[in-house]
Amino acid sequence: MSGDTDVPYKHRHSEPLRLDDKAAAVARAQTNKHGDDLDLGMDLDSDPGEVPGPQPMDSDANADDYYSELVRSKAQAKAEKDARKEAQWRQVVEANVAEEAPTEADAKRSVNYQILKNKGMVPRRTKEQRNPRVKRRKRYEKAQKKLNSSVTQVRALEGNYGGEATGIKSGLARSTRFA
């Protein structure tokens, strides 16, 4: 049985709510064939020939009541959510007003960090950018990588000569020809 067979739905043309009887009957027949151990709401005292499951809604009034109940509950939930948001916003505004209110009428307001530093709009900086030493070190490493990829560097001999590390290539000539 599919999950939607017992859910009433509102038709576009204001027809009464009802279940798709053919599809529900086929689904119930398949369930009876494969799932005899499932309890589908069938009473033991009822007629064995009767097909168990949800019954289609008879009256148009029940359908409209169900639909209007859904709409009303959605609207109520939205109103509650809006009220909670409004209350939270009010608390934030009241807290800010309480912070800005002077303690004494004669006393001057103390300068806060934002006014003292007068930085304005500053972009977000990474940890490396905030430390000048590390920033220069990273810049140097980046320049070294770029230089090593473009120019072959002379490497100092370490220990005794151990031959060519990559082997001798017969087809490779690194000399320049004069024309």
N, C-alpha and C. Protein backbone atom coordinates (compact mmCIF):
# COMPACT_ATOMS: atom_id res chain seq x y z
N MET A 1 0.85 -1.16 0.00
CA MET A 1 0.00 0.00 0.00
C MET A 1 0.90 1.23 0.00
N SER A 2 0.62 2.17 -0.87
CA SER A 2 1.46 3.35 -0.92
C SER A 2 1.13 4.27 0.25
N GLY A 3 2.01 5.19 0.54
CA GLY A 3 1.82 6.06 1.70
C GLY A 3 0.75 7.11 1.50
N ASP A 4 0.38 7.39 0.25
CA ASP A 4 -0.57 8.47 -0.01
C ASP A 4 -2.01 7.99 -0.14
N THR A 5 -2.26 6.69 -0.04
CA THR A 5 -3.62 6.21 -0.27
C THR A 5 -4.58 6.63 0.82
N ASP A 6 -4.08 6.85 2.04
CA ASP A 6 -4.99 7.21 3.12
C ASP A 6 -4.99 8.70 3.42
N VAL A 7 -4.29 9.52 2.61
CA VAL A 7 -4.24 10.95 2.85
C VAL A 7 -5.26 11.64 1.96
N PRO A 8 -6.21 12.37 2.53
CA PRO A 8 -7.16 13.10 1.70
C PRO A 8 -6.48 14.31 1.08
N TYR A 9 -6.88 14.68 -0.11
CA TYR A 9 -6.28 15.83 -0.76
C TYR A 9 -7.36 16.69 -1.36
N LYS A 10 -7.05 17.98 -1.52
CA LYS A 10 -8.01 18.95 -2.02
C LYS A 10 -7.88 19.02 -3.53
N HIS A 11 -9.00 18.79 -4.24
CA HIS A 11 -9.00 18.89 -5.70
C HIS A 11 -9.04 20.34 -6.12
N ARG A 12 -8.57 20.60 -7.30
CA ARG A 12 -8.52 21.97 -7.78
C ARG A 12 -9.91 22.56 -8.00
N HIS A 13 -10.85 21.75 -8.41
CA HIS A 13 -12.15 22.25 -8.83
C HIS A 13 -13.18 22.13 -7.72
N SER A 14 -12.76 22.21 -6.47
CA SER A 14 -13.62 22.19 -5.29
C SER A 14 -14.51 20.94 -5.24
N GLU A 15 -13.99 19.83 -5.73
CA GLU A 15 -14.72 18.57 -5.58
C GLU A 15 -14.52 18.08 -4.16
N PRO A 16 -15.39 17.18 -3.69
CA PRO A 16 -15.20 16.67 -2.34
C PRO A 16 -13.90 15.85 -2.25
N LEU A 17 -13.30 15.84 -1.05
CA LEU A 17 -12.09 15.05 -0.83
C LEU A 17 -12.44 13.57 -0.86
N ARG A 18 -11.58 12.79 -1.51
CA ARG A 18 -11.80 11.35 -1.53
C ARG A 18 -10.50 10.65 -1.86
N LEU A 19 -10.50 9.37 -1.64
CA LEU A 19 -9.32 8.57 -1.93
C LEU A 19 -9.44 7.98 -3.33
N ASP A 20 -8.32 7.67 -3.91
CA ASP A 20 -8.32 7.01 -5.21
C ASP A 20 -8.67 5.54 -4.96
N ASP A 21 -9.93 5.17 -5.22
CA ASP A 21 -10.44 3.85 -4.84
C ASP A 21 -9.76 2.72 -5.60
N LYS A 22 -9.50 2.88 -6.88
CA LYS A 22 -8.91 1.80 -7.67
C LYS A 22 -7.48 1.50 -7.19
N ALA A 23 -6.70 2.54 -7.03
CA ALA A 23 -5.31 2.35 -6.60
C ALA A 23 -5.26 1.78 -5.19
N ALA A 24 -6.17 2.21 -4.33
CA ALA A 24 -6.19 1.71 -2.95
C ALA A 24 -6.55 0.23 -2.93
N ALA A 25 -7.50 -0.17 -3.77
CA ALA A 25 -7.91 -1.57 -3.80
C ALA A 25 -6.76 -2.46 -4.30
N VAL A 26 -6.04 -2.00 -5.32
CA VAL A 26 -4.90 -2.77 -5.83
C VAL A 26 -3.82 -2.88 -4.77
N ALA A 27 -3.53 -1.79 -4.08
CA ALA A 27 -2.50 -1.80 -3.04
C ALA A 27 -2.88 -2.74 -1.90
N ARG A 28 -4.15 -2.71 -1.52
CA ARG A 28 -4.60 -3.59 -0.43
C ARG A 28 -4.52 -5.06 -0.85
N ALA A 29 -4.83 -5.34 -2.11
CA ALA A 29 -4.76 -6.72 -2.58
C ALA A 29 -3.31 -7.22 -2.56
N GLN A 30 -2.37 -6.37 -2.96
CA GLN A 30 -0.96 -6.75 -2.92
C GLN A 30 -0.49 -6.95 -1.49
N THR A 31 -0.95 -6.10 -0.58
CA THR A 31 -0.56 -6.22 0.82
C THR A 31 -1.10 -7.52 1.41
N ASN A 32 -2.32 -7.85 1.06
CA ASN A 32 -2.91 -9.09 1.59
C ASN A 32 -2.15 -10.30 1.06
N LYS A 33 -1.66 -10.22 -0.19
CA LYS A 33 -0.94 -11.33 -0.78
C LYS A 33 0.43 -11.53 -0.13
N HIS A 34 1.12 -10.41 0.17
CA HIS A 34 2.49 -10.50 0.66
C HIS A 34 2.63 -10.33 2.16
N GLY A 35 1.75 -9.59 2.79
CA GLY A 35 1.93 -9.27 4.20
C GLY A 35 0.73 -9.67 5.04
N ASP A 36 0.50 -10.96 5.18
CA ASP A 36 -0.64 -11.41 5.96
C ASP A 36 -0.48 -11.09 7.44
N ASP A 37 0.76 -10.92 7.90
CA ASP A 37 0.98 -10.67 9.32
C ASP A 37 0.78 -9.20 9.69
N LEU A 38 0.57 -8.33 8.70
CA LEU A 38 0.39 -6.91 9.00
C LEU A 38 -1.03 -6.65 9.47
N ASP A 39 -1.16 -5.79 10.47
CA ASP A 39 -2.48 -5.40 10.95
C ASP A 39 -2.88 -4.12 10.23
N LEU A 40 -3.86 -4.18 9.38
CA LEU A 40 -4.27 -3.02 8.60
C LEU A 40 -5.53 -2.39 9.17
N GLY A 41 -5.76 -2.55 10.45
CA GLY A 41 -6.93 -1.94 11.07
C GLY A 41 -8.18 -2.78 10.89
N MET A 42 -8.05 -4.04 10.56
CA MET A 42 -9.22 -4.88 10.33
C MET A 42 -9.66 -5.51 11.65
N ASP A 43 -10.94 -5.37 11.94
CA ASP A 43 -11.49 -5.99 13.14
C ASP A 43 -11.65 -7.48 12.92
N LEU A 44 -11.46 -8.25 14.00
CA LEU A 44 -11.63 -9.70 13.89
C LEU A 44 -13.10 -10.07 13.75
N ASP A 45 -13.99 -9.20 14.22
CA ASP A 45 -15.43 -9.48 14.14
C ASP A 45 -16.02 -9.08 12.80
N SER A 46 -15.28 -8.36 11.97
CA SER A 46 -15.84 -7.85 10.71
C SER A 46 -15.90 -8.96 9.67
N ASP A 47 -16.58 -8.66 8.60
CA ASP A 47 -16.78 -9.60 7.50
C ASP A 47 -15.44 -9.86 6.81
N PRO A 48 -15.04 -11.15 6.59
CA PRO A 48 -13.75 -11.43 5.96
C PRO A 48 -13.68 -10.96 4.51
N GLY A 49 -14.78 -10.81 3.83
CA GLY A 49 -14.78 -10.36 2.44
C GLY A 49 -14.59 -8.86 2.33
N GLU A 50 -14.74 -8.14 3.43
CA GLU A 50 -14.63 -6.69 3.41
C GLU A 50 -13.15 -6.30 3.30
N VAL A 51 -12.84 -5.32 2.47
CA VAL A 51 -11.47 -4.88 2.27
C VAL A 51 -11.09 -3.92 3.39
N PRO A 52 -10.00 -4.23 4.13
CA PRO A 52 -9.61 -3.34 5.22
C PRO A 52 -8.93 -2.08 4.71
N GLY A 53 -8.77 -1.09 5.58
CA GLY A 53 -8.05 0.12 5.22
C GLY A 53 -8.90 1.34 5.42
N PRO A 54 -8.39 2.48 5.03
CA PRO A 54 -9.11 3.73 5.23
C PRO A 54 -10.32 3.81 4.32
N GLN A 55 -11.35 4.40 4.83
CA GLN A 55 -12.57 4.57 4.07
C GLN A 55 -12.59 5.98 3.47
N PRO A 56 -13.10 6.12 2.25
CA PRO A 56 -13.14 7.45 1.65
C PRO A 56 -14.07 8.37 2.43
N MET A 57 -13.77 9.67 2.40
CA MET A 57 -14.59 10.63 3.12
C MET A 57 -15.90 10.82 2.37
N ASP A 58 -17.00 10.84 3.11
CA ASP A 58 -18.32 10.90 2.48
C ASP A 58 -18.78 12.32 2.25
N SER A 59 -18.66 13.17 3.24
CA SER A 59 -19.29 14.48 3.13
C SER A 59 -18.28 15.56 2.74
N ASP A 60 -18.80 16.54 2.05
CA ASP A 60 -17.98 17.68 1.65
C ASP A 60 -17.64 18.55 2.86
N ALA A 61 -18.48 18.54 3.87
CA ALA A 61 -18.25 19.36 5.07
C ALA A 61 -17.02 18.87 5.82
N ASN A 62 -16.84 17.55 5.94
CA ASN A 62 -15.66 17.01 6.62
C ASN A 62 -14.38 17.40 5.88
N ALA A 63 -14.44 17.36 4.57
CA ALA A 63 -13.27 17.71 3.76
C ALA A 63 -12.90 19.16 3.97
N ASP A 64 -13.90 20.05 3.93
CA ASP A 64 -13.62 21.47 4.12
C ASP A 64 -13.13 21.74 5.53
N ASP A 65 -13.67 21.02 6.52
CA ASP A 65 -13.21 21.20 7.91
C ASP A 65 -11.75 20.81 8.04
N TYR A 66 -11.39 19.69 7.44
CA TYR A 66 -10.00 19.21 7.51
C TYR A 66 -9.05 20.21 6.86
N TYR A 67 -9.43 20.67 5.68
CA TYR A 67 -8.59 21.61 4.94
C TYR A 67 -8.46 22.93 5.69
N SER A 68 -9.56 23.43 6.20
CA SER A 68 -9.51 24.71 6.93
C SER A 68 -8.72 24.56 8.23
N GLU A 69 -8.78 23.38 8.86
CA GLU A 69 -7.99 23.12 10.07
C GLU A 69 -6.50 23.18 9.76
N LEU A 70 -6.09 22.58 8.64
CA LEU A 70 -4.69 22.63 8.23
C LEU A 70 -4.23 24.06 7.99
N VAL A 71 -5.05 24.84 7.27
CA VAL A 71 -4.70 26.22 6.96
C VAL A 71 -4.60 27.04 8.25
N ARG A 72 -5.55 26.84 9.17
CA ARG A 72 -5.57 27.59 10.42
C ARG A 72 -4.35 27.25 11.29
N SER A 73 -3.99 25.95 11.35
CA SER A 73 -2.84 25.56 12.18
C SER A 73 -1.53 26.13 11.60
N LYS A 74 -1.41 26.18 10.27
CA LYS A 74 -0.23 26.77 9.64
C LYS A 74 -0.14 28.26 9.98
N ALA A 75 -1.27 28.96 9.87
CA ALA A 75 -1.29 30.40 10.15
C ALA A 75 -0.95 30.67 11.62
N GLN A 76 -1.45 29.82 12.50
CA GLN A 76 -1.19 29.99 13.94
C GLN A 76 0.30 29.77 14.23
N ALA A 77 0.90 28.76 13.63
CA ALA A 77 2.33 28.49 13.84
C ALA A 77 3.18 29.65 13.33
N LYS A 78 2.80 30.22 12.19
CA LYS A 78 3.53 31.36 11.63
C LYS A 78 3.41 32.58 12.54
N ALA A 79 2.22 32.81 13.08
CA ALA A 79 2.02 33.95 13.98
C ALA A 79 2.85 33.80 15.25
N GLU A 80 2.93 32.59 15.79
CA GLU A 80 3.73 32.34 16.99
C GLU A 80 5.22 32.58 16.70
N LYS A 81 5.68 32.13 15.54
CA LYS A 81 7.07 32.32 15.16
C LYS A 81 7.40 33.80 15.03
N ASP A 82 6.50 34.56 14.38
CA ASP A 82 6.72 36.00 14.22
C ASP A 82 6.74 36.69 15.58
N ALA A 83 5.88 36.26 16.50
CA ALA A 83 5.84 36.86 17.84
C ALA A 83 7.15 36.59 18.59
N ARG A 84 7.68 35.38 18.46
CA ARG A 84 8.96 35.05 19.11
C ARG A 84 10.09 35.92 18.56
N LYS A 85 10.13 36.08 17.23
CA LYS A 85 11.17 36.90 16.62
C LYS A 85 11.06 38.35 17.08
N GLU A 86 9.84 38.86 17.15
CA GLU A 86 9.62 40.24 17.59
C GLU A 86 10.07 40.44 19.02
N ALA A 87 9.79 39.45 19.89
CA ALA A 87 10.21 39.54 21.29
C ALA A 87 11.73 39.53 21.41
N GLN A 88 12.39 38.67 20.64
CA GLN A 88 13.86 38.62 20.67
C GLN A 88 14.45 39.94 20.18
N TRP A 89 13.88 40.51 19.14
CA TRP A 89 14.37 41.77 18.60
C TRP A 89 14.20 42.89 19.62
N ARG A 90 13.06 42.90 20.30
CA ARG A 90 12.82 43.90 21.33
C ARG A 90 13.85 43.81 22.44
N GLN A 91 14.21 42.58 22.84
CA GLN A 91 15.21 42.40 23.89
C GLN A 91 16.57 42.96 23.46
N VAL A 92 16.96 42.72 22.21
CA VAL A 92 18.24 43.22 21.71
C VAL A 92 18.24 44.74 21.70
N VAL A 93 17.16 45.35 21.23
CA VAL A 93 17.08 46.81 21.17
C VAL A 93 17.14 47.40 22.57
N GLU A 94 16.41 46.82 23.51
CA GLU A 94 16.41 47.32 24.89
C GLU A 94 17.80 47.19 25.52
N ALA A 95 18.51 46.11 25.23
CA ALA A 95 19.86 45.92 25.77
C ALA A 95 20.81 46.99 25.23
N ASN A 96 20.69 47.30 23.92
CA ASN A 96 21.54 48.33 23.34
C ASN A 96 21.24 49.71 23.90
N VAL A 97 19.96 49.99 24.12
CA VAL A 97 19.57 51.28 24.69
C VAL A 97 20.10 51.39 26.11
N ALA A 98 20.04 50.31 26.88
CA ALA A 98 20.53 50.32 28.25
C ALA A 98 22.04 50.54 28.30
N GLU A 99 22.79 50.00 27.33
CA GLU A 99 24.25 50.19 27.29
C GLU A 99 24.61 51.63 26.97
N GLU A 100 23.87 52.24 26.07
CA GLU A 100 24.19 53.59 25.62
C GLU A 100 23.72 54.67 26.57
N ALA A 101 22.82 54.37 27.47
CA ALA A 101 22.29 55.38 28.40
C ALA A 101 23.39 55.81 29.37
N PRO A 102 23.59 57.12 29.55
CA PRO A 102 24.62 57.57 30.49
C PRO A 102 24.21 57.27 31.93
N THR A 103 25.21 56.96 32.76
CA THR A 103 24.93 56.64 34.16
C THR A 103 24.57 57.88 34.95
N GLU A 104 25.28 58.96 34.69
CA GLU A 104 24.99 60.22 35.37
C GLU A 104 24.73 61.28 34.31
N ALA A 105 23.99 62.28 34.68
CA ALA A 105 23.66 63.34 33.73
C ALA A 105 24.89 64.19 33.41
N ASP A 106 25.81 64.41 34.39
CA ASP A 106 26.96 65.27 34.19
C ASP A 106 28.16 64.53 33.58
N ALA A 107 28.25 63.23 33.83
CA ALA A 107 29.43 62.46 33.45
C ALA A 107 29.53 62.31 31.94
N LYS A 108 30.77 62.34 31.44
CA LYS A 108 30.99 62.12 30.01
C LYS A 108 31.01 60.62 29.73
N ARG A 109 30.59 60.30 28.58
CA ARG A 109 30.59 58.90 28.18
C ARG A 109 32.01 58.46 27.89
N SER A 110 32.40 57.26 28.35
CA SER A 110 33.74 56.77 28.09
C SER A 110 33.87 56.35 26.62
N VAL A 111 35.07 56.49 26.10
CA VAL A 111 35.31 56.16 24.70
C VAL A 111 35.46 54.65 24.56
N ASN A 112 34.75 54.07 23.60
CA ASN A 112 34.88 52.62 23.39
C ASN A 112 35.96 52.33 22.36
N TYR A 113 36.25 51.06 22.18
CA TYR A 113 37.34 50.61 21.30
C TYR A 113 37.12 51.09 19.87
N GLN A 114 35.90 50.99 19.41
CA GLN A 114 35.59 51.34 18.02
C GLN A 114 35.88 52.82 17.75
N ILE A 115 35.52 53.68 18.68
CA ILE A 115 35.77 55.11 18.51
C ILE A 115 37.26 55.40 18.67
N LEU A 116 37.89 54.76 19.64
CA LEU A 116 39.30 54.99 19.93
C LEU A 116 40.20 54.62 18.75
N LYS A 117 39.98 53.47 18.14
CA LYS A 117 40.83 53.00 17.05
C LYS A 117 40.49 53.66 15.72
N ASN A 118 39.21 54.00 15.51
CA ASN A 118 38.76 54.68 14.30
C ASN A 118 39.23 53.96 13.04
N LYS A 119 39.01 52.66 13.00
CA LYS A 119 39.48 51.85 11.87
C LYS A 119 38.54 51.90 10.67
N GLY A 120 37.27 52.08 10.91
CA GLY A 120 36.31 52.07 9.80
C GLY A 120 36.08 50.64 9.31
N MET A 121 35.87 50.50 8.01
CA MET A 121 35.63 49.18 7.43
C MET A 121 36.98 48.56 7.05
N VAL A 122 37.32 47.46 7.70
CA VAL A 122 38.59 46.78 7.45
C VAL A 122 38.29 45.36 6.99
N PRO A 123 38.93 44.90 5.91
CA PRO A 123 38.67 43.53 5.46
C PRO A 123 39.20 42.49 6.45
N ARG A 124 38.61 41.32 6.41
CA ARG A 124 39.02 40.22 7.30
C ARG A 124 40.41 39.75 6.89
N ARG A 125 41.30 39.58 7.86
CA ARG A 125 42.66 39.15 7.57
C ARG A 125 42.93 37.79 8.18
N THR A 126 43.74 36.98 7.46
CA THR A 126 44.09 35.65 7.96
C THR A 126 45.13 35.78 9.06
N LYS A 127 45.43 34.69 9.73
CA LYS A 127 46.39 34.69 10.82
C LYS A 127 47.79 35.06 10.32
N GLU A 128 48.16 34.58 9.13
CA GLU A 128 49.48 34.89 8.57
C GLU A 128 49.59 36.37 8.22
N GLN A 129 48.52 36.96 7.73
CA GLN A 129 48.55 38.37 7.34
C GLN A 129 48.66 39.29 8.56
N ARG A 130 48.21 38.83 9.69
CA ARG A 130 48.27 39.66 10.90
C ARG A 130 49.65 39.64 11.54
N ASN A 131 50.52 38.71 11.13
CA ASN A 131 51.87 38.62 11.69
C ASN A 131 52.86 38.99 10.58
N PRO A 132 53.46 40.19 10.64
CA PRO A 132 54.31 40.65 9.52
C PRO A 132 55.51 39.73 9.25
N ARG A 133 56.09 39.16 10.31
CA ARG A 133 57.26 38.29 10.11
C ARG A 133 56.87 37.05 9.31
N VAL A 134 55.76 36.43 9.70
CA VAL A 134 55.29 35.22 9.01
C VAL A 134 54.85 35.56 7.59
N LYS A 135 54.23 36.73 7.42
CA LYS A 135 53.78 37.14 6.09
C LYS A 135 54.96 37.25 5.12
N ARG A 136 56.06 37.88 5.57
CA ARG A 136 57.25 38.02 4.72
C ARG A 136 57.90 36.67 4.46
N ARG A 137 57.90 35.81 5.46
CA ARG A 137 58.50 34.48 5.30
C ARG A 137 57.76 33.69 4.23
N LYS A 138 56.42 33.73 4.27
CA LYS A 138 55.61 33.03 3.26
C LYS A 138 55.85 33.63 1.88
N ARG A 139 55.98 34.95 1.83
CA ARG A 139 56.22 35.61 0.55
C ARG A 139 57.57 35.19 -0.03
N TYR A 140 58.58 35.06 0.82
CA TYR A 140 59.91 34.63 0.40
C TYR A 140 59.87 33.20 -0.14
N GLU A 141 59.17 32.31 0.60
CA GLU A 141 59.06 30.91 0.14
C GLU A 141 58.37 30.83 -1.21
N LYS A 142 57.35 31.64 -1.41
CA LYS A 142 56.62 31.65 -2.67
C LYS A 142 57.54 32.12 -3.81
N ALA A 143 58.35 33.17 -3.53
CA ALA A 143 59.28 33.68 -4.54
C ALA A 143 60.35 32.65 -4.87
N GLN A 144 60.83 31.91 -3.86
CA GLN A 144 61.83 30.87 -4.08
C GLN A 144 61.29 29.79 -5.00
N LYS A 145 60.05 29.37 -4.76
CA LYS A 145 59.45 28.33 -5.61
C LYS A 145 59.35 28.81 -7.05
N LYS A 146 58.96 30.07 -7.23
CA LYS A 146 58.83 30.62 -8.57
C LYS A 146 60.19 30.69 -9.26
N LEU A 147 61.23 31.10 -8.52
CA LEU A 147 62.58 31.21 -9.07
C LEU A 147 63.12 29.83 -9.43
N ASN A 148 62.95 28.85 -8.57
CA ASN A 148 63.46 27.49 -8.82
C ASN A 148 62.80 26.85 -10.03
N SER A 149 61.57 27.20 -10.31
CA SER A 149 60.89 26.59 -11.46
C SER A 149 61.35 27.23 -12.77
N SER A 150 61.82 28.48 -12.72
CA SER A 150 62.20 29.15 -13.97
C SER A 150 63.70 29.06 -14.27
N VAL A 151 64.54 29.04 -13.24
CA VAL A 151 66.00 29.04 -13.42
C VAL A 151 66.59 27.82 -12.74
N THR A 152 67.50 27.12 -13.46
CA THR A 152 68.17 25.98 -12.85
C THR A 152 69.22 26.49 -11.87
N GLN A 153 69.09 26.09 -10.64
CA GLN A 153 69.99 26.56 -9.60
C GLN A 153 71.21 25.65 -9.52
N VAL A 154 72.37 26.26 -9.17
CA VAL A 154 73.59 25.49 -8.96
C VAL A 154 73.52 24.89 -7.58
N ARG A 155 73.70 23.56 -7.49
CA ARG A 155 73.64 22.90 -6.19
C ARG A 155 75.05 22.56 -5.76
N ALA A 156 75.35 22.81 -4.51
CA ALA A 156 76.69 22.50 -3.97
C ALA A 156 76.84 20.99 -3.85
N LEU A 157 78.07 20.51 -4.07
CA LEU A 157 78.37 19.08 -3.98
C LEU A 157 78.36 18.64 -2.52
N GLU A 158 77.63 17.61 -2.24
CA GLU A 158 77.56 17.10 -0.87
C GLU A 158 78.30 15.78 -0.82
N GLY A 159 79.45 15.75 -0.15
CA GLY A 159 80.22 14.51 -0.04
C GLY A 159 80.96 14.22 -1.33
N ASN A 160 81.36 12.96 -1.50
CA ASN A 160 82.09 12.55 -2.71
C ASN A 160 81.12 12.42 -3.88
N TYR A 161 81.72 12.49 -5.08
CA TYR A 161 80.89 12.37 -6.27
C TYR A 161 80.33 10.95 -6.36
N GLY A 162 79.04 10.85 -6.51
CA GLY A 162 78.41 9.53 -6.56
C GLY A 162 77.81 9.21 -7.92
N GLY A 163 78.22 9.91 -8.97
CA GLY A 163 77.66 9.66 -10.29
C GLY A 163 76.41 10.50 -10.51
N GLU A 164 75.86 10.37 -11.70
CA GLU A 164 74.65 11.11 -12.00
C GLU A 164 73.47 10.43 -11.29
N ALA A 165 72.71 11.21 -10.58
CA ALA A 165 71.61 10.66 -9.79
C ALA A 165 70.51 10.08 -10.69
N THR A 166 70.31 10.74 -11.84
CA THR A 166 69.24 10.28 -12.74
C THR A 166 69.77 9.43 -13.87
N GLY A 167 71.06 9.22 -13.91
CA GLY A 167 71.65 8.45 -15.01
C GLY A 167 72.06 9.38 -16.14
N ILE A 168 72.86 8.85 -17.08
CA ILE A 168 73.33 9.64 -18.21
C ILE A 168 72.38 9.41 -19.37
N LYS A 169 71.87 10.49 -19.92
CA LYS A 169 70.92 10.40 -21.04
C LYS A 169 71.69 10.68 -22.33
N SER A 170 71.65 9.74 -23.25
CA SER A 170 72.45 9.88 -24.48
C SER A 170 71.84 10.92 -25.42
N GLY A 171 70.55 11.13 -25.38
CA GLY A 171 69.90 12.05 -26.32
C GLY A 171 69.81 13.47 -25.81
N LEU A 172 70.36 13.77 -24.64
CA LEU A 172 70.21 15.09 -24.05
C LEU A 172 71.50 15.89 -24.22
N ALA A 173 71.39 17.10 -24.79
CA ALA A 173 72.54 17.98 -24.93
C ALA A 173 72.17 19.31 -24.32
N ARG A 174 72.94 19.78 -23.33
CA ARG A 174 72.63 21.04 -22.67
C ARG A 174 73.56 22.16 -23.14
N SER A 175 74.32 21.90 -24.16
CA SER A 175 75.21 22.93 -24.66
C SER A 175 74.46 23.83 -25.63
N THR A 176 74.99 25.02 -25.85
CA THR A 176 74.36 25.93 -26.82
C THR A 176 75.17 25.90 -28.10
N ARG A 177 74.48 25.91 -29.23
CA ARG A 177 75.15 25.89 -30.53
C ARG A 177 75.32 27.28 -31.05
N PHE A 178 76.48 27.54 -31.62
CA PHE A 178 76.72 28.83 -32.26
C PHE A 178 76.49 28.65 -33.76
N ALA A 179 75.68 29.45 -34.32
CA ALA A 179 75.30 29.28 -35.73
C ALA A 179 76.27 29.83 -36.70
